[in-house]
mmCIF file of C-alpha atoms in Angstrom:
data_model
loop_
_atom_site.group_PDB
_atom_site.id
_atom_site.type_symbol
_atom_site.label_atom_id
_atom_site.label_comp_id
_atom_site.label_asym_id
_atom_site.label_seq_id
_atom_site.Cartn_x
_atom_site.Cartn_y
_atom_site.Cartn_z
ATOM 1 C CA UNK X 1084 -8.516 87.895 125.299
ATOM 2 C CA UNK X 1085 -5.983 86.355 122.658
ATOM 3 C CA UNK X 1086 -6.625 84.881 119.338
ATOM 4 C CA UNK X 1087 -3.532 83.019 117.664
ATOM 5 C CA UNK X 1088 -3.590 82.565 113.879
ATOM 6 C CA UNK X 1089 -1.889 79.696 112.429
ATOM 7 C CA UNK X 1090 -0.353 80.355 109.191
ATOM 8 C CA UNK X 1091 0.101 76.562 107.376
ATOM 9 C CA UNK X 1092 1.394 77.687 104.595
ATOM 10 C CA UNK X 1093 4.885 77.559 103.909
ATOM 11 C CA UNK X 1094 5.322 81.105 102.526
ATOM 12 C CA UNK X 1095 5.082 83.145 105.282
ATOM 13 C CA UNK X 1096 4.378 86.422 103.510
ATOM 14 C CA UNK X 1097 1.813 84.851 100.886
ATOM 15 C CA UNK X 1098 -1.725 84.340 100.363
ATOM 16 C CA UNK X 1099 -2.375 82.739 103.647
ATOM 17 C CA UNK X 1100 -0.500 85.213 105.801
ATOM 18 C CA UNK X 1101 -2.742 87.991 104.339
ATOM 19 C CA UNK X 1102 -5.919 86.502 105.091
ATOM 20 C CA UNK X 1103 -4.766 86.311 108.433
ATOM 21 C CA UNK X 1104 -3.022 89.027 109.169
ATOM 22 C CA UNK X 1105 -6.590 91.106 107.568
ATOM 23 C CA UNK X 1106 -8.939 89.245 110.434
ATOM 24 C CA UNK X 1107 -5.955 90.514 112.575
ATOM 25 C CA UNK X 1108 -6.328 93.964 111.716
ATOM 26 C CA UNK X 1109 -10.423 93.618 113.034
ATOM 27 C CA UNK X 1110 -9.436 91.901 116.139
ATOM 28 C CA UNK X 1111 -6.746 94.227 117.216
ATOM 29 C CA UNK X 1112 -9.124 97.206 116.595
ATOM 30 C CA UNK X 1113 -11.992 95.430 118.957
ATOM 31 C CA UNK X 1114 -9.307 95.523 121.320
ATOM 32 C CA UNK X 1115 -8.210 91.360 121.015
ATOM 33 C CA UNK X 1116 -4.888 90.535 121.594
ATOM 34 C CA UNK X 1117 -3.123 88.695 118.506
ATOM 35 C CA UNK X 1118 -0.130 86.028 118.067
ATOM 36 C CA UNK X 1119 1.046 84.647 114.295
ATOM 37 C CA UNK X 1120 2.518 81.092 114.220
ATOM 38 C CA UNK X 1121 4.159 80.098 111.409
ATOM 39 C CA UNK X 1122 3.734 76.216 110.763
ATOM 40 C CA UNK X 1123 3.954 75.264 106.969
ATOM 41 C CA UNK X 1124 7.602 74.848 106.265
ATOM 42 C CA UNK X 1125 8.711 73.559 109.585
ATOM 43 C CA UNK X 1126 9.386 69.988 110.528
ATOM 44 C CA UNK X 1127 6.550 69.112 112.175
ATOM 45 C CA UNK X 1128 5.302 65.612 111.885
ATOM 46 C CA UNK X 1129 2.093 63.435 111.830
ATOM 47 C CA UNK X 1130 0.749 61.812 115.341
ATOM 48 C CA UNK X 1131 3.074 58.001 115.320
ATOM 49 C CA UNK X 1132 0.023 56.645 117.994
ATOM 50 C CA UNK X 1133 2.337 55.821 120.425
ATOM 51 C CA UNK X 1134 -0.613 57.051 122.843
ATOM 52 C CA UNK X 1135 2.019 58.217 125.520
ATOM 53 C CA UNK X 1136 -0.225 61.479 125.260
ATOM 54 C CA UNK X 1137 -2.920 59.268 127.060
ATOM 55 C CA UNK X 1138 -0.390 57.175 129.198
ATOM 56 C CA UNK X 1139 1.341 60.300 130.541
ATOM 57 C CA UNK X 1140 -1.936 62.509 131.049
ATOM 58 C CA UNK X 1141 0.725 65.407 130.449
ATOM 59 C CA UNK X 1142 -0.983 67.355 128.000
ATOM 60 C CA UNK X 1143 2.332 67.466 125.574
ATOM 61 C CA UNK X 1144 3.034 64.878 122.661
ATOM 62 C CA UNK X 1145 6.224 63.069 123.251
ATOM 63 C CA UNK X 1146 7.837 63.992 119.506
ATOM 64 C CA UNK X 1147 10.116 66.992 119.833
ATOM 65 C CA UNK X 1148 9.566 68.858 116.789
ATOM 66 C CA UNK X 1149 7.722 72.170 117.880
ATOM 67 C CA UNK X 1150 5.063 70.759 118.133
ATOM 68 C CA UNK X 1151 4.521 71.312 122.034
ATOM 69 C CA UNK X 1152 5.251 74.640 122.108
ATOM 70 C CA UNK X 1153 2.535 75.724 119.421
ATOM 71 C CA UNK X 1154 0.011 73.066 121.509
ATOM 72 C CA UNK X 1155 0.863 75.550 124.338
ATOM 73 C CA UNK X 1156 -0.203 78.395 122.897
ATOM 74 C CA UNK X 1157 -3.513 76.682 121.381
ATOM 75 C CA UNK X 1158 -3.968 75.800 125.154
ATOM 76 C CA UNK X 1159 -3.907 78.737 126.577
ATOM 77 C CA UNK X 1160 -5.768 81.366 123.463
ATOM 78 C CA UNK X 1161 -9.681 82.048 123.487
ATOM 79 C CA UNK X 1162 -9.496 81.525 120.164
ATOM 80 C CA UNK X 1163 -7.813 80.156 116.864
ATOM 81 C CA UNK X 1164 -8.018 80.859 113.820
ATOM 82 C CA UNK X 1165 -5.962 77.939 111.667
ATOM 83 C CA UNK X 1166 -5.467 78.930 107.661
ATOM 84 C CA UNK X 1167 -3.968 77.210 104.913
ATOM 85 C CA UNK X 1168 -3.524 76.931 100.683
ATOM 86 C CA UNK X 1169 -5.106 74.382 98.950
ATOM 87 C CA UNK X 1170 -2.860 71.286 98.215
ATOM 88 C CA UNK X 1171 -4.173 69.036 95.750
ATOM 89 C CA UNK X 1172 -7.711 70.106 97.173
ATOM 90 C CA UNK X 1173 -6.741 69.791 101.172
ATOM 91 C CA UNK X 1174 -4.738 71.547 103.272
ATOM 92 C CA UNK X 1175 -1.132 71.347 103.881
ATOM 93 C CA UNK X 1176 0.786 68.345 105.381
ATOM 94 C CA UNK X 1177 2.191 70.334 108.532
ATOM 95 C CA UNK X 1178 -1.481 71.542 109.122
ATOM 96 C CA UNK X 1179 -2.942 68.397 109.335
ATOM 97 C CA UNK X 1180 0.271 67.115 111.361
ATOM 98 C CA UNK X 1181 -0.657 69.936 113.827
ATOM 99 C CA UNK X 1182 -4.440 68.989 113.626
ATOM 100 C CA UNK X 1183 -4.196 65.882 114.172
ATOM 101 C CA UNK X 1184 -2.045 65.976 117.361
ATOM 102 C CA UNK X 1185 -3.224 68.842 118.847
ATOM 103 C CA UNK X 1186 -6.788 67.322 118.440
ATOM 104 C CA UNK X 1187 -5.646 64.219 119.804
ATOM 105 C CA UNK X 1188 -3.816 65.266 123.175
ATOM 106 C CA UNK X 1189 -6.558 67.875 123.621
ATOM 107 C CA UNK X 1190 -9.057 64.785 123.779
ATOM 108 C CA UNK X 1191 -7.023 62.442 125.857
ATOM 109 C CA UNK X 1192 -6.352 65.406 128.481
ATOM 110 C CA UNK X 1193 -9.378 66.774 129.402
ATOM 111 C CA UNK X 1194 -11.134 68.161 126.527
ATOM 112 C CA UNK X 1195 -8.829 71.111 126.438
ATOM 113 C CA UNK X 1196 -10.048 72.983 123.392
ATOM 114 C CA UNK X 1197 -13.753 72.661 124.811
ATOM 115 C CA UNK X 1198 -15.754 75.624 124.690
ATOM 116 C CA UNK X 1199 -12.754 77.843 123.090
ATOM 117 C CA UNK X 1200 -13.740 79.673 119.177
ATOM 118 C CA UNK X 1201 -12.175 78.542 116.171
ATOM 119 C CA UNK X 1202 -12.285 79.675 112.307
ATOM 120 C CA UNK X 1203 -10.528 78.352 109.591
ATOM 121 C CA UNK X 1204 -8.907 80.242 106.409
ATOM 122 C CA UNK X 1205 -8.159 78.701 102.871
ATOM 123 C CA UNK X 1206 -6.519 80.684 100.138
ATOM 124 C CA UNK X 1207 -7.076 78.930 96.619
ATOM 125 C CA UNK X 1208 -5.925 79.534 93.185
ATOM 126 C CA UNK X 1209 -9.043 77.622 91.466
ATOM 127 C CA UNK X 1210 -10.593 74.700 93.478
ATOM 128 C CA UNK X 1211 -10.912 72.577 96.313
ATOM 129 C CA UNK X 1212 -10.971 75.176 98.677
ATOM 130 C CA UNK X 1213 -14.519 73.990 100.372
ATOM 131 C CA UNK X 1214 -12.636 70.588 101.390
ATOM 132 C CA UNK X 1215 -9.872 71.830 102.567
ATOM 133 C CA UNK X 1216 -12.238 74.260 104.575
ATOM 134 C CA UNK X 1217 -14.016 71.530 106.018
ATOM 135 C CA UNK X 1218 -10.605 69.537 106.819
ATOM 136 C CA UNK X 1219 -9.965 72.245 108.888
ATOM 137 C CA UNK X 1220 -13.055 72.196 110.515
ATOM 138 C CA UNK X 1221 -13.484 69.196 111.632
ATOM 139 C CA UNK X 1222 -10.805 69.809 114.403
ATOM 140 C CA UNK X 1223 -13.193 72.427 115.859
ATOM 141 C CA UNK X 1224 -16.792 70.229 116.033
ATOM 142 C CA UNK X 1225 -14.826 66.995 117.353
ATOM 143 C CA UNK X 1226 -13.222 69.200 120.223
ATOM 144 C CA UNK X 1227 -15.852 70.821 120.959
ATOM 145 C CA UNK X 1228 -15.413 74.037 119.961
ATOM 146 C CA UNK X 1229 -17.426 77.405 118.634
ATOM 147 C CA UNK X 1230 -17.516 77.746 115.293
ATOM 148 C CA UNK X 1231 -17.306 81.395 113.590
ATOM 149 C CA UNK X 1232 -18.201 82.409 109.970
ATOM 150 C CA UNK X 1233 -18.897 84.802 107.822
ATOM 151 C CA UNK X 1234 -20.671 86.438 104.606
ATOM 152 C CA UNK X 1235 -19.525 83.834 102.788
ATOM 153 C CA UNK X 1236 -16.957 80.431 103.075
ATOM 154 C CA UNK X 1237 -13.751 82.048 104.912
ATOM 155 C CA UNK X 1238 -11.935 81.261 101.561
ATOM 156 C CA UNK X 1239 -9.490 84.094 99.153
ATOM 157 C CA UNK X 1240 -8.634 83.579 95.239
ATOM 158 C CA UNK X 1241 -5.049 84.590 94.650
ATOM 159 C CA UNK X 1242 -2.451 82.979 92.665
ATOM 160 C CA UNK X 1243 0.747 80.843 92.972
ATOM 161 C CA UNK X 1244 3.017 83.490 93.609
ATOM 162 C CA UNK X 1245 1.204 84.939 96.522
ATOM 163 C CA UNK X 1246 0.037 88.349 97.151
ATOM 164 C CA UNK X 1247 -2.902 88.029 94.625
ATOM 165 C CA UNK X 1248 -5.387 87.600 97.426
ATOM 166 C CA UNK X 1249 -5.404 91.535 97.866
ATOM 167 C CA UNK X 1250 -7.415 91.556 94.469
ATOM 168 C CA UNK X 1251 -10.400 89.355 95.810
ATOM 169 C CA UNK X 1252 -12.492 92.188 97.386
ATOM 170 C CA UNK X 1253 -14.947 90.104 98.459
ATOM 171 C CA UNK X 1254 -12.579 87.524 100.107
ATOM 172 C CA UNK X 1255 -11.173 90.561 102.322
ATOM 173 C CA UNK X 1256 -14.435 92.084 102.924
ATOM 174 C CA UNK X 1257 -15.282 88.226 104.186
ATOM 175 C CA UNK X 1258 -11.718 88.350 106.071
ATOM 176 C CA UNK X 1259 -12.988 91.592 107.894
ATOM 177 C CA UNK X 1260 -16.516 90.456 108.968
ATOM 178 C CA UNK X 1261 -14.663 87.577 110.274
ATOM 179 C CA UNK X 1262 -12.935 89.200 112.553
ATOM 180 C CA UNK X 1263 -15.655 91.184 113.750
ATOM 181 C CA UNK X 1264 -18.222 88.104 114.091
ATOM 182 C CA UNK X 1265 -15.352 86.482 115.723
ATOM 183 C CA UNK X 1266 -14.694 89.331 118.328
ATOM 184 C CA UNK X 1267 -18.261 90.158 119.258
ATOM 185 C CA UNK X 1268 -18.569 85.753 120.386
ATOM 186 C CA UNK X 1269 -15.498 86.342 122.194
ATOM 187 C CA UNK X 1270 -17.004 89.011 124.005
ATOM 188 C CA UNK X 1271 -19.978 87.188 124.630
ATOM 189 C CA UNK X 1272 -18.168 84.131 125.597
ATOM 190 C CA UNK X 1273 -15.921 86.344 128.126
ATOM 191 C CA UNK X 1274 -19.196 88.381 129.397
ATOM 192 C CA UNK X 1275 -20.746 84.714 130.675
#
């Protein structure tokens, strides 16, 4: 089994990255394959609705940027876990861009997130980490996928300059659990 972690962030070593890289540490140990992707900072771009993803029945978006490769990947994990800052009380613009299209040619191709387990991850410095946290999710309930959570929202309090998150204890504890409520409905999932 594989779980990828999307880091949309465009530090690659901040607040973000830690979250993920601590649900990481809980999957690996339950014996869960694990695969960082780094998409804040890169050039990815918002869907143009030129519906060739529907046309072409290819499963790929016709815009080069990346984007196809990273689709790939989502394709073929069990699971995803897709984490992001809080900009101006959403998540970042190459997130969406990747939510967007990936939930769009997953649709038009066969449903081919459908039945696969998701979480989202939002560090925050002070608020709207609950909408970007629901941003997020919405890509899992229209696809059709399993939802995991955890003690608490799947949310860490660290500041601009990244690193910080270490110092929420009960953000990492949360980050932990995740990983094991996350690996046991994998297991599940894969036992079926």
């Amino acid at each position: 089994m594989k779980v990828i972690g999307i880091n949309g962030s465009p530090r690659p070593a901040g607040n973000t990255s830690i979250m993920l890289k601590t649900v990481f540490e809980t999957l690996e140990q339950e014996g869960i394959e694990t695969e960082l992707i780094q998409v804040g900072g890169t050039d990815i771009k918002g869907c143009r609705a030129c519906y060739a993803c529907i046309r072409n029945k290819n499963s790929k978006c016709s815009t080069k940027d990346g984007f196809n490769e990273i689709f790939e990947k989502m394709v073929e994990a069990n699971g995803m876990i897709l984490g992001s800052p809080v900009y101006f009380a959403d998540i970042t613009p190459e997130l969406k861009a990747l939510i967007d299209r990936s939930g769009f040619v997953s649709r038009t191709n066969g449903q081919l997130f459908r039945h696969k387990v998701g979480a989202s991850i939002v560090s925050l410095r002070r608020g709207g980490g609950v909408h970007a946290y629901d941003s997020i999710n919405h890509l899992f309930q229209i696809c059709q996928m399993f939802m995991v959570g955890s003690t608490y929202w799947n949310l860490g309090f660290g500041g601009r300059d990244g690193g910080e998150v270490v110092n929420d204890t009960e953000g990492m504890d949360n980050m932990r659990d995740l990983g094991k409520s996350m690996a046991f409905l994998l297991k599940k999932l894969n036992a079926s």
